[in-house]
Coordinates of N, CA and C in Angstrom, one line a residue:
X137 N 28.5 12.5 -23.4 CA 27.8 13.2 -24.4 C 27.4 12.3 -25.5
X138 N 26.2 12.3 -26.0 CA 25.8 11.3 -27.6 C 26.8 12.0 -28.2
X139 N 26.6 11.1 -29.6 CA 26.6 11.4 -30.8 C 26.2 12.7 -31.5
X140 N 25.4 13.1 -31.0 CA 24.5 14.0 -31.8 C 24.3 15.7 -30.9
X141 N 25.9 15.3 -29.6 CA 26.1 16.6 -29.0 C 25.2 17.2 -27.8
X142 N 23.8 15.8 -27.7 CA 23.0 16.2 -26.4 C 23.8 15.2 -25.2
X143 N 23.4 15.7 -24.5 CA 23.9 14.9 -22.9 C 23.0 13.9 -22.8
X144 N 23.1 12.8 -22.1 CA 21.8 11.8 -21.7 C 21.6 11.6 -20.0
X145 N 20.9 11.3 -19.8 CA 20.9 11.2 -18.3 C 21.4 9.4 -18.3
X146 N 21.7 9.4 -17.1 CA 22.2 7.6 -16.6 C 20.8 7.3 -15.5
X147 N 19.9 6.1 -15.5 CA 19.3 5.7 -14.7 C 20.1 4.7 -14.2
X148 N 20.3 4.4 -12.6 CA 21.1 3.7 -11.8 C 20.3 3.0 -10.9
X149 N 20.0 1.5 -10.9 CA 19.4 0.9 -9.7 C 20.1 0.7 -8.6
X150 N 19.7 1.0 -7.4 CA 20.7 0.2 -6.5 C 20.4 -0.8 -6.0
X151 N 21.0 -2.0 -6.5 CA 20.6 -3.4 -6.2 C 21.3 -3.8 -4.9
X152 N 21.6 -2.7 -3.9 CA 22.1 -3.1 -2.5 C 20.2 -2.8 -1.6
X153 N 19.7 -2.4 -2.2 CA 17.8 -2.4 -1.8 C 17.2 -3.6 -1.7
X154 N 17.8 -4.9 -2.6 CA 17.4 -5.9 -3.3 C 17.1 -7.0 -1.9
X155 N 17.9 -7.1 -1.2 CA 17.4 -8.1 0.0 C 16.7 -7.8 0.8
X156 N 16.1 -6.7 1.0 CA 15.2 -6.2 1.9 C 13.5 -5.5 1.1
X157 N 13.8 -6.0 -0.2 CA 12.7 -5.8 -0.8 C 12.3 -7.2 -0.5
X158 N 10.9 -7.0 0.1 CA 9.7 -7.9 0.3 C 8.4 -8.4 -1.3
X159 N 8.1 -9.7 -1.5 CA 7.8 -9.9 -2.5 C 5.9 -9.3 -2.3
X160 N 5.7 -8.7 -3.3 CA 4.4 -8.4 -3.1 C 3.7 -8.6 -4.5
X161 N 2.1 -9.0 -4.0 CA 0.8 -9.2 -5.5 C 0.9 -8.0 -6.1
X162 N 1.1 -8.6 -7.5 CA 1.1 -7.2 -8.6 C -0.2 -7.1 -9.5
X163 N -0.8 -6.3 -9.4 CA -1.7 -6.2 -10.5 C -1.3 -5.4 -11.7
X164 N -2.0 -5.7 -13.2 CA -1.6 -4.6 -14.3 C -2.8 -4.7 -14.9
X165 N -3.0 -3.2 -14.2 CA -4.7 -3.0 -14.9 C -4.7 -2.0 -16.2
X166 N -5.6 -2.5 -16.9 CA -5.6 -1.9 -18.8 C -6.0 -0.5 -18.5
X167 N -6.0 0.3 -17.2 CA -6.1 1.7 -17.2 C -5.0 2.3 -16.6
X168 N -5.1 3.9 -16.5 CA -4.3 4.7 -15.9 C -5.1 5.2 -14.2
X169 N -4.2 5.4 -13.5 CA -5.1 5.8 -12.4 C -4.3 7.2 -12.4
X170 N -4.9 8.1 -12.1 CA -4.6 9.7 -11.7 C -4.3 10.2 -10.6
X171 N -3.4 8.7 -9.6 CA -2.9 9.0 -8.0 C -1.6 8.3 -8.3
X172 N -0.6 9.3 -7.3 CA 0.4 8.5 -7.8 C 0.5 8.0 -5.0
X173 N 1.3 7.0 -4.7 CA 1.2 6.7 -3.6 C 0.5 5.1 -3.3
X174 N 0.2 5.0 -2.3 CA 0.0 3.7 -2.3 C -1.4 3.6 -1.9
X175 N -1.8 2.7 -2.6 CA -3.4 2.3 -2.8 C -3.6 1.2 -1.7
X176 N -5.0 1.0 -1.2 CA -5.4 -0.1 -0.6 C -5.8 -1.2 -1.1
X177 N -4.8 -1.8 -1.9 CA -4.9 -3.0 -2.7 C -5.9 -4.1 -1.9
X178 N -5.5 -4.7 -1.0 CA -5.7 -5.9 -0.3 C -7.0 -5.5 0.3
X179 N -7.5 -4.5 0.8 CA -8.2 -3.9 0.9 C -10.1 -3.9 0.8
X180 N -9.6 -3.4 -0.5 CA -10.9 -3.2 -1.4 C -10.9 -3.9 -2.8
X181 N -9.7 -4.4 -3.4 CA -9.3 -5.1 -4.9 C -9.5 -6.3 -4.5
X182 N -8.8 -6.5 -3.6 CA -8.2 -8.5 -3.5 C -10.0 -9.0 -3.4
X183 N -10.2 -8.3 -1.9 CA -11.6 -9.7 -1.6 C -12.7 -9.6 -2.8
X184 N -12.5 -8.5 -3.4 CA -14.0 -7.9 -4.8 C -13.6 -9.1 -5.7
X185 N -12.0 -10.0 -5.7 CA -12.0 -11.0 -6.9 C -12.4 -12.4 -6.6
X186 N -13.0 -12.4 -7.5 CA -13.9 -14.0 -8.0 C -13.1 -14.9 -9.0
X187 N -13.1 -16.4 -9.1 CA -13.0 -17.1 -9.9 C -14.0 -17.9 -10.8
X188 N -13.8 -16.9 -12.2 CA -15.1 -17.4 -13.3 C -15.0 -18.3 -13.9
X189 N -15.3 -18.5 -14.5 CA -15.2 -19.4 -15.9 C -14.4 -19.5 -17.1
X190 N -13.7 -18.3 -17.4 CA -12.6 -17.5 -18.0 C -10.9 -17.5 -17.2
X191 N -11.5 -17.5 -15.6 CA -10.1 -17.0 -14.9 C -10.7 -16.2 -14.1
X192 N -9.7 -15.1 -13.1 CA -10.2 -13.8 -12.3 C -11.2 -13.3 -13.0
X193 N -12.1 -12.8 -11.9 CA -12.9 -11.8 -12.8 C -13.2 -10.7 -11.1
X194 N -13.2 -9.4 -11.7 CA -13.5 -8.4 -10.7 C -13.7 -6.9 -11.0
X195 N -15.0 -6.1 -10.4 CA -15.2 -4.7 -10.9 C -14.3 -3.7 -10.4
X196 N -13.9 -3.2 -11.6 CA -13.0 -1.6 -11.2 C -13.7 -0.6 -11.0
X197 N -14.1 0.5 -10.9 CA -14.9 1.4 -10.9 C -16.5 1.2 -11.9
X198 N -16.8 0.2 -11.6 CA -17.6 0.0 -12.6 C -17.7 -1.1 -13.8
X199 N -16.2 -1.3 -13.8 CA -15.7 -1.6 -15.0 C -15.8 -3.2 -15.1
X200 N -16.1 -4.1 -15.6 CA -15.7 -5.7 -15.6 C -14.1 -5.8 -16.0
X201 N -13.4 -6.4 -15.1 CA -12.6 -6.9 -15.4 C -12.0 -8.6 -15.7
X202 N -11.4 -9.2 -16.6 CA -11.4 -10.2 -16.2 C -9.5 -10.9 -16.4
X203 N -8.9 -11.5 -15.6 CA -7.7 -11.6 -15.4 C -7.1 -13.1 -15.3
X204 N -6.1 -13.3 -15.6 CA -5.2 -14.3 -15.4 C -3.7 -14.1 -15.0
X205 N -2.7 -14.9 -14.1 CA -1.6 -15.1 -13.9 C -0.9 -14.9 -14.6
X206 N 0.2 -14.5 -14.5 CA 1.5 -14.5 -15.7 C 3.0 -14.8 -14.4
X207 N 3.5 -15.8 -15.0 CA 4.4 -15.6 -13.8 C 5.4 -15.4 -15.1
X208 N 6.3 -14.7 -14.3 CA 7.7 -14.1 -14.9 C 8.6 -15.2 -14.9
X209 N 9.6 -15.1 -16.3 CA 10.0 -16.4 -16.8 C 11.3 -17.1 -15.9
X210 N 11.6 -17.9 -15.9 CA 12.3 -18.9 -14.6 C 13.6 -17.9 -14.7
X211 N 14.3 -17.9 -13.6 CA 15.4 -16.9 -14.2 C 15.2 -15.9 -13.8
X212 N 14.5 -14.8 -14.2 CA 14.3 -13.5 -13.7 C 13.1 -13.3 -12.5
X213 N 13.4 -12.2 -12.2 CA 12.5 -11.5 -10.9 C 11.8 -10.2 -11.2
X214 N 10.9 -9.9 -10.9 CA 10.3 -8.9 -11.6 C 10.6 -7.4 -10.3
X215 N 10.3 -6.3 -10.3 CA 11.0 -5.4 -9.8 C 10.4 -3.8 -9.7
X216 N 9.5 -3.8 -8.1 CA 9.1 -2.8 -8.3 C 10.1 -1.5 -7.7
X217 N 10.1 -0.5 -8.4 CA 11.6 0.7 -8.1 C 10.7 2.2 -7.8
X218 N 11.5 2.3 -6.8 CA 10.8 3.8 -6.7 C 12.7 4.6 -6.6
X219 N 11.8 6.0 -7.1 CA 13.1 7.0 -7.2 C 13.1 8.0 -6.0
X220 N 14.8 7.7 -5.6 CA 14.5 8.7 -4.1 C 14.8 10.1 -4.6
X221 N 14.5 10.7 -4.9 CA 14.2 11.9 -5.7 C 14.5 12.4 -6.7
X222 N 13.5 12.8 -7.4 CA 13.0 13.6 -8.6 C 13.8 15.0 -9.3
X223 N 14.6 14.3 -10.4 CA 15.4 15.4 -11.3 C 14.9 16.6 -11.5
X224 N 16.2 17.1 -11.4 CA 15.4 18.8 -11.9 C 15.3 18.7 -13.2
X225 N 16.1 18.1 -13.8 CA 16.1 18.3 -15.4 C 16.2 17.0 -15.9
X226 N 15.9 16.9 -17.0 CA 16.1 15.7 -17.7 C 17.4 15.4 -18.2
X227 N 18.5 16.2 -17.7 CA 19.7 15.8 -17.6 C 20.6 14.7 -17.0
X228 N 19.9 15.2 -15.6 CA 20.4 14.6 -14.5 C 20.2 13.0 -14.4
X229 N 20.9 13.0 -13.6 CA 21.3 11.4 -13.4 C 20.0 10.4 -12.5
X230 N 19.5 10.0 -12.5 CA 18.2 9.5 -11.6 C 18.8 8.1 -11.3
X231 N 18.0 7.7 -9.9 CA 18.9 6.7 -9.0 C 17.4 6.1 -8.1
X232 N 17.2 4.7 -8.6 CA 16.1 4.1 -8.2 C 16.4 2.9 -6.8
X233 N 15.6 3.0 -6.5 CA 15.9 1.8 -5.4 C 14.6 0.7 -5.6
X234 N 14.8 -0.6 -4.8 CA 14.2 -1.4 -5.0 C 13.1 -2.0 -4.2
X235 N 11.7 -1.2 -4.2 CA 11.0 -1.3 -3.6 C 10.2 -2.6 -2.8
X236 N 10.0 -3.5 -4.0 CA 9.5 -4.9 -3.4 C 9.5 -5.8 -4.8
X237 N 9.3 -7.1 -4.4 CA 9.7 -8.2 -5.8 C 8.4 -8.7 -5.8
X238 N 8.6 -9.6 -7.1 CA 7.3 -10.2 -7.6 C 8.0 -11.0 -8.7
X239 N 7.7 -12.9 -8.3 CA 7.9 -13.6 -9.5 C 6.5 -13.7 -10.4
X240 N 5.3 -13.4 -10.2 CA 4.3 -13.7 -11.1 C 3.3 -12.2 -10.8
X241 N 2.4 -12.0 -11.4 CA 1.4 -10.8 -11.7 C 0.0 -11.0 -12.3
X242 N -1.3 -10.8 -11.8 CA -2.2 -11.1 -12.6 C -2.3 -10.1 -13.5
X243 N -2.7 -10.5 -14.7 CA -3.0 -9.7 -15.6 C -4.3 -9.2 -16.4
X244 N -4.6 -7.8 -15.9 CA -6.3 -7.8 -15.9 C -6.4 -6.7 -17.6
X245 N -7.5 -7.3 -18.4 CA -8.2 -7.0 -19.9 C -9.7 -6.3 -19.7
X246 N -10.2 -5.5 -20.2 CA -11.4 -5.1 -19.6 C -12.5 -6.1 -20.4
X247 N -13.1 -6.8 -19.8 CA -14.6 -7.5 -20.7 C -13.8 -8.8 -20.6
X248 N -12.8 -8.8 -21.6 CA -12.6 -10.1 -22.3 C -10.9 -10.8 -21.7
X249 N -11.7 -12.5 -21.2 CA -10.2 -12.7 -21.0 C -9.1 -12.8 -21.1
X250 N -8.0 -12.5 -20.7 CA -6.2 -12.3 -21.0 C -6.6 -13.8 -22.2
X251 N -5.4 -14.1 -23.1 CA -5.1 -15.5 -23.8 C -3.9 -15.2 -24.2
X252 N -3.5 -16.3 -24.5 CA -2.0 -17.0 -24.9 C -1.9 -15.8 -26.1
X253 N -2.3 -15.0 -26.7 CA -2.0 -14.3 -28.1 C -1.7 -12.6 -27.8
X254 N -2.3 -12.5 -26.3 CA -2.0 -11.4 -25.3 C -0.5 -10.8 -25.7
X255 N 0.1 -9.7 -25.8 CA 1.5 -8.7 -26.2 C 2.4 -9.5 -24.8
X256 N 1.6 -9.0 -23.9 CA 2.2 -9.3 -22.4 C 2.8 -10.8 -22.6
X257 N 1.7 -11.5 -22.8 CA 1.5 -13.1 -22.1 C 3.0 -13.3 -23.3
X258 N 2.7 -12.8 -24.4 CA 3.5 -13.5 -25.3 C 4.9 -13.1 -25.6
X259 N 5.0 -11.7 -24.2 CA 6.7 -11.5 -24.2 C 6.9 -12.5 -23.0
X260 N 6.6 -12.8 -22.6 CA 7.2 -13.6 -21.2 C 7.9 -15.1 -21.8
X261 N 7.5 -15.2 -23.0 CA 8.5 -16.4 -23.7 C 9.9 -16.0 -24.9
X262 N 9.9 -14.6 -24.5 CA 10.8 -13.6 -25.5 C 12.6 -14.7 -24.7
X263 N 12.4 -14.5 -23.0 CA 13.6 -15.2 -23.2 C 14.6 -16.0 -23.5
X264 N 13.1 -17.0 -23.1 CA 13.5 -18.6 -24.6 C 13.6 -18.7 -25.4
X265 N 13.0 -17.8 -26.3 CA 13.7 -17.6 -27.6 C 15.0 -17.4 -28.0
X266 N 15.3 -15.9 -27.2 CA 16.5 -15.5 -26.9 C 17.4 -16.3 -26.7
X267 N 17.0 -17.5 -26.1 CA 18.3 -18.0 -25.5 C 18.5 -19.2 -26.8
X268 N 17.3 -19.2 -27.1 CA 17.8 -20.7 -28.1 C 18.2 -20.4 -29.6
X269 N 18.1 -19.0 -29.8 CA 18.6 -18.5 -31.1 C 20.1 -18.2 -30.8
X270 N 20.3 -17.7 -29.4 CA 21.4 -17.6 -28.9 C 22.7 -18.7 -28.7
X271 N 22.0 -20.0 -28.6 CA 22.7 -21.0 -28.6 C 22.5 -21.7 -30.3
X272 N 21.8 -21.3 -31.0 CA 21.9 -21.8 -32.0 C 22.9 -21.3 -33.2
X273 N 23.3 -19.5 -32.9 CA 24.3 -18.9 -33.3 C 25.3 -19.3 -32.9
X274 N 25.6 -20.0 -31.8 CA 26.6 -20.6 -31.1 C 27.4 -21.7 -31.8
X275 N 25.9 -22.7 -31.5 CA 26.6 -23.6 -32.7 C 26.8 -23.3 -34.0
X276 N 26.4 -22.6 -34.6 CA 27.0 -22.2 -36.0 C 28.0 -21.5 -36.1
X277 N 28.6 -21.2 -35.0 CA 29.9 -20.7 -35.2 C 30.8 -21.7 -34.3
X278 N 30.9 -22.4 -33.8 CA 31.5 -23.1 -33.5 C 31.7 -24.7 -34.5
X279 N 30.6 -24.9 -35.9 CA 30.2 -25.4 -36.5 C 29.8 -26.8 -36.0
X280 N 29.1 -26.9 -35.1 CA 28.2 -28.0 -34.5 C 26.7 -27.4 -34.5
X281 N 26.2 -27.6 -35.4 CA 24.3 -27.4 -35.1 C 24.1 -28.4 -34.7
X282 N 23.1 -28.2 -33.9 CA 22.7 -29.3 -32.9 C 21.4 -29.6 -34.5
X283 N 20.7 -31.1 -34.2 CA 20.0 -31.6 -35.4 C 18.4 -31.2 -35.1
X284 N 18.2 -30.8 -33.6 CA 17.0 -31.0 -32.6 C 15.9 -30.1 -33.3

């Protein structure tokens, strides 16, 4: 129970899924789609993309899209999860498994292309940060700062 006397639910991966998830092309498109199931990616998306002048470039329903890579930072793996079934309540406990991996993703902007100043592009360097502020509190408590 919180603090504050409500219940929380626990989300649980089962990372026993993990070696039998197959690594697959991810796209993250700047829309919502209104199907939920599996799409014909490879299909009708993949061969529609071109390489412009900018990076990817390819139409969504009309739409110009234009895209770049992002590979996920050395160290981690990225993680698509489906849930084997759907809570009754938002109490309950929900329990994901691990559908398929992906170390990298293009990343599609409508019109204009992805850049280094991108939310996305610019968390994928969140964990070097992390780690060198991490080791820099280290040395300050250990009283060795490194001079670097």
């Amino acid at each position: 129970m919180a603090a504050d006397g409500t219940t929380a639910s626990c989300i649980r991966v089962d990372l026993s899924t993990l070696p039998k998830a197959a690594p697959e092309a991810m796209h993250l498109l700047p829309c919502e789609v209104q199907r939920e199931g599996a799409a014909r990616v490879s299909e009708y998306f993949n061969p529609a993309m071109r390489e412009g002048d900018g990076g990817k470039e390819v139409s969504f329903r009309g739409r110009a899209l234009r895209g770049q890579d992002v590979d996920v930072p050395t160290g981690f793996i990225g993680l698509v999860l489906k849930e084997t079934h759907k809570p009754c309540t938002d109490d309950e406990d929900r329990c994901l498994t691990v559908r398929s991996t992906f170390s990298s993703f293009t990343q599609w902007n409508l019109e204009t292309p992805p850049c280094a100043d991108d939310v996305l592009v610019m968390s994928m360097i969140w964990p070097k940060i992390a780690e060198a502020v991490m080791q820099t509190t280290i040395e300050i408590a250990q009283g060795t700062p490194s001079t670097a």
